[in-house]
Coordinates of C-alpha atoms in Angstrom, one line a residue:
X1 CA 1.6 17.3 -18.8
X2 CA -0.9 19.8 -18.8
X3 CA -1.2 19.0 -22.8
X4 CA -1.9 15.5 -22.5
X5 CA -5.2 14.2 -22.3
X6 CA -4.9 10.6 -21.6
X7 CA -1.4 9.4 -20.5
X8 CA -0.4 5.5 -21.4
X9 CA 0.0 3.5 -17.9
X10 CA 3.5 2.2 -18.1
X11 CA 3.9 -1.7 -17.6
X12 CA 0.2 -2.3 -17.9
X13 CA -0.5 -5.5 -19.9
X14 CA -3.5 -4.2 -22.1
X15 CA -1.6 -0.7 -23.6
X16 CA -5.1 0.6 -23.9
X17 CA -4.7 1.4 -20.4
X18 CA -4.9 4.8 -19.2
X19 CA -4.8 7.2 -16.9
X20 CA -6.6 10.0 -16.8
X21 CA -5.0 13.6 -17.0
X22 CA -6.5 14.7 -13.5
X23 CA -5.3 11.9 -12.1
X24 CA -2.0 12.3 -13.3
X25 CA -1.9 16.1 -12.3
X26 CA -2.9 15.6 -8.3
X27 CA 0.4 12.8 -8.6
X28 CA 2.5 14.8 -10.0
X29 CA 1.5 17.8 -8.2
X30 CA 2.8 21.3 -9.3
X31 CA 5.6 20.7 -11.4
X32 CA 7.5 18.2 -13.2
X33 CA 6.2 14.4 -15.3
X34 CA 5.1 11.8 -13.4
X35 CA 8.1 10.2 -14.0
X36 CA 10.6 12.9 -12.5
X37 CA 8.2 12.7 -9.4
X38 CA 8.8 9.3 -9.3
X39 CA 12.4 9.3 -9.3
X40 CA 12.6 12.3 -6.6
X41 CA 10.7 10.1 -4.6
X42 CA 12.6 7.3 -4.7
X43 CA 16.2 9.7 -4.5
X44 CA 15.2 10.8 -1.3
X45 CA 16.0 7.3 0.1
X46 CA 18.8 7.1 -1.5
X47 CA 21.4 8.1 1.2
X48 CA 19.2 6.9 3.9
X49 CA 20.8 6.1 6.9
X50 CA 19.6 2.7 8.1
X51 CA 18.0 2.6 11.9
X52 CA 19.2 -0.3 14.3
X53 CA 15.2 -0.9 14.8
X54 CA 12.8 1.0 12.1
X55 CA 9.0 1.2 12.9
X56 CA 7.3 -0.2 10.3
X57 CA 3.5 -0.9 9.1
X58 CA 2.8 -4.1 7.3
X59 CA -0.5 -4.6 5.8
X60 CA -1.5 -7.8 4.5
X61 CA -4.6 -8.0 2.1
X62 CA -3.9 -11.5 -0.1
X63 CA -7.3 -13.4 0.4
X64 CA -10.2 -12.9 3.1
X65 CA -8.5 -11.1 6.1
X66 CA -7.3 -7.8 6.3
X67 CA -4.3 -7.2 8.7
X68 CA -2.1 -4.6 10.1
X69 CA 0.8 -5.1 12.0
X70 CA 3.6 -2.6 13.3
X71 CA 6.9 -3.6 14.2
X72 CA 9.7 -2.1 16.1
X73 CA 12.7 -4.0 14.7
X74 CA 12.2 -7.4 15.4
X75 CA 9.7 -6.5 18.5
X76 CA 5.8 -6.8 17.6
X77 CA 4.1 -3.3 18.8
X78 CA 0.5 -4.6 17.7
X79 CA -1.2 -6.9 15.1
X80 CA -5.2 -6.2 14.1
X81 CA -7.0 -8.3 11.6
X82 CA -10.3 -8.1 10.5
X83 CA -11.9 -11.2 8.9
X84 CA -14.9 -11.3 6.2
X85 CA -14.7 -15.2 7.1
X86 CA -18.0 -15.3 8.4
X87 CA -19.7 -13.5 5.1
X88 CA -17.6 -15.8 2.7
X89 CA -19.1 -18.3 4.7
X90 CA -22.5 -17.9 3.9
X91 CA -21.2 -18.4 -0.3
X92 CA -19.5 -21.3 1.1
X93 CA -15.7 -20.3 0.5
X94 CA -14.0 -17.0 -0.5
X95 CA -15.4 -15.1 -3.1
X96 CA -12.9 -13.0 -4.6
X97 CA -15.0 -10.0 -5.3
X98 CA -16.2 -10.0 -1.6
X99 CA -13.4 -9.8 -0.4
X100 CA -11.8 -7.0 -2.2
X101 CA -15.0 -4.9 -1.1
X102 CA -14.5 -5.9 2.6
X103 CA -10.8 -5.0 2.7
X104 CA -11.7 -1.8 1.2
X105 CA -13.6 -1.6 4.1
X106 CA -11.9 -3.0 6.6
X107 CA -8.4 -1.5 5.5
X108 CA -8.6 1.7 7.3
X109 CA -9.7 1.2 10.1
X110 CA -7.3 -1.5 10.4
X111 CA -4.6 0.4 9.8
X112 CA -5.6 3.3 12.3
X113 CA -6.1 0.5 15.4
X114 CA -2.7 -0.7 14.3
X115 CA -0.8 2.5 15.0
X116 CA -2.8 3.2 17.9
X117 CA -2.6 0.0 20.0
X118 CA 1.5 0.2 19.1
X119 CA 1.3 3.5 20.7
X120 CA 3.5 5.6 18.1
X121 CA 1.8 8.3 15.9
X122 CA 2.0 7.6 12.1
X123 CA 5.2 10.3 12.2
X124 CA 7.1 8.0 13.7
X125 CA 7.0 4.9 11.0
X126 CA 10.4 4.5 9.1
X127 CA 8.7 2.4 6.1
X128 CA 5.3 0.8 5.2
X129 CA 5.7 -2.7 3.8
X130 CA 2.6 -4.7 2.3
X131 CA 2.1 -8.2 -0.1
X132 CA 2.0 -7.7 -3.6
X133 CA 1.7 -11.3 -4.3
X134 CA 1.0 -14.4 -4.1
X135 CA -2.7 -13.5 -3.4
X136 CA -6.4 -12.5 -5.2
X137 CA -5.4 -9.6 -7.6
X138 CA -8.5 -7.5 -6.2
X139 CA -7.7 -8.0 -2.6
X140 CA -4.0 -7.6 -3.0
X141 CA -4.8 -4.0 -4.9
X142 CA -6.5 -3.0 -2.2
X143 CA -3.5 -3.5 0.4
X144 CA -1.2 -2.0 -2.4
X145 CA -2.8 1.5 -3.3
X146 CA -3.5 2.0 0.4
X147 CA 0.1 0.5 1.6
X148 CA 1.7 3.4 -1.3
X149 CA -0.7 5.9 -1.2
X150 CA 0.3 6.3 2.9
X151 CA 3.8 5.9 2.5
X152 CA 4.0 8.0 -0.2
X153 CA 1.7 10.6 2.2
X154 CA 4.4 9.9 5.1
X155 CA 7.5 10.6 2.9
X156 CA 8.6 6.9 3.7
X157 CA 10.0 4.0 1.9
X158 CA 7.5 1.1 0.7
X159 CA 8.3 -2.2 1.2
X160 CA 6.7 -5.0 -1.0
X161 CA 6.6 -8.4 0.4
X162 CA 6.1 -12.1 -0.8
X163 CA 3.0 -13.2 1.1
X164 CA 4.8 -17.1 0.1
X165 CA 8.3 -15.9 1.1
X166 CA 7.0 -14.7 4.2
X167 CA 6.0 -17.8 5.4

């Protein structure tokens, strides 16, 4: 990879999409395509032995709240959301671009109070679930990138979740 300039983004829509060389570097770290990391990644959970009650963080990011939950098996450990509701108020209903910025925000944080107030460290999560969908696309990436980007940091499965399914 360190030859390539610009690397196609595979499964975007627009093939013009691309990611940039540096980026594609820090993912794929000191060795290897992007794609081999990838699949290492996703061989380490392979022969994964299942746990009779995982921990795991759900983040939920579809419209105007942000949300983090943890879970101990089917037991609730804590549940934080923060709401823009009052600043789509003033626009006089959700505007989508708002939003993304205020889960961008809020999304740390969140996430942070989450773990805390379920009294684990983030160690101790077995997975890190979050929508991908049914939802505003800039609201939902937010949730996405940060739900990936720490369980990818954690060395733990992700879990993507229909917000309508979930209902």
């Amino acid at each position: 990879y360190e030859k390539i300039k610009r690397a196609p983004v595979k499964g975007a829509r627009n093939r013009k999409t691309v990611l940039p060389a540096a980026s594609l570097r820090a993912l794929c770290g000191s060795g290897g395509t992007f794609e081999e990391k990838t699949m290492e990644y996703a061989a380490r959970f392979a022969g994964m032995q299942f746990k009779q009650a995982p921990i795991i963080l759900g983040i939920e990011s579809s419209c105007d709240e942000t949300a983090a939950a943890v879970i101990r098996g089917r037991q609730l450990l804590s549940d934080v959301i923060v709401s823009s509701a009052a600043e789509q108020a003033k626009y006089g209903g959700v505007v989508p671009e708002i939003a993304s910025r205020a889960h961008t925000d809020a999304i740390g944080s969140a996430v942070e109070r989450a773990v805390a107030e379920a009294g684990i460290r983030k160690e101790e999560i077995d997975a890190v679930a979050a929508t991908y969908g049914a939802g505003l696309m800039g609201a939902l990436l937010v949730g996405l990138s940060f739900a990936k980007a720490y369980a990818y940091a954690l060395g733990v499965p992700f879990i993507a979740a229909d917000h309508i399914r979930g209902h």
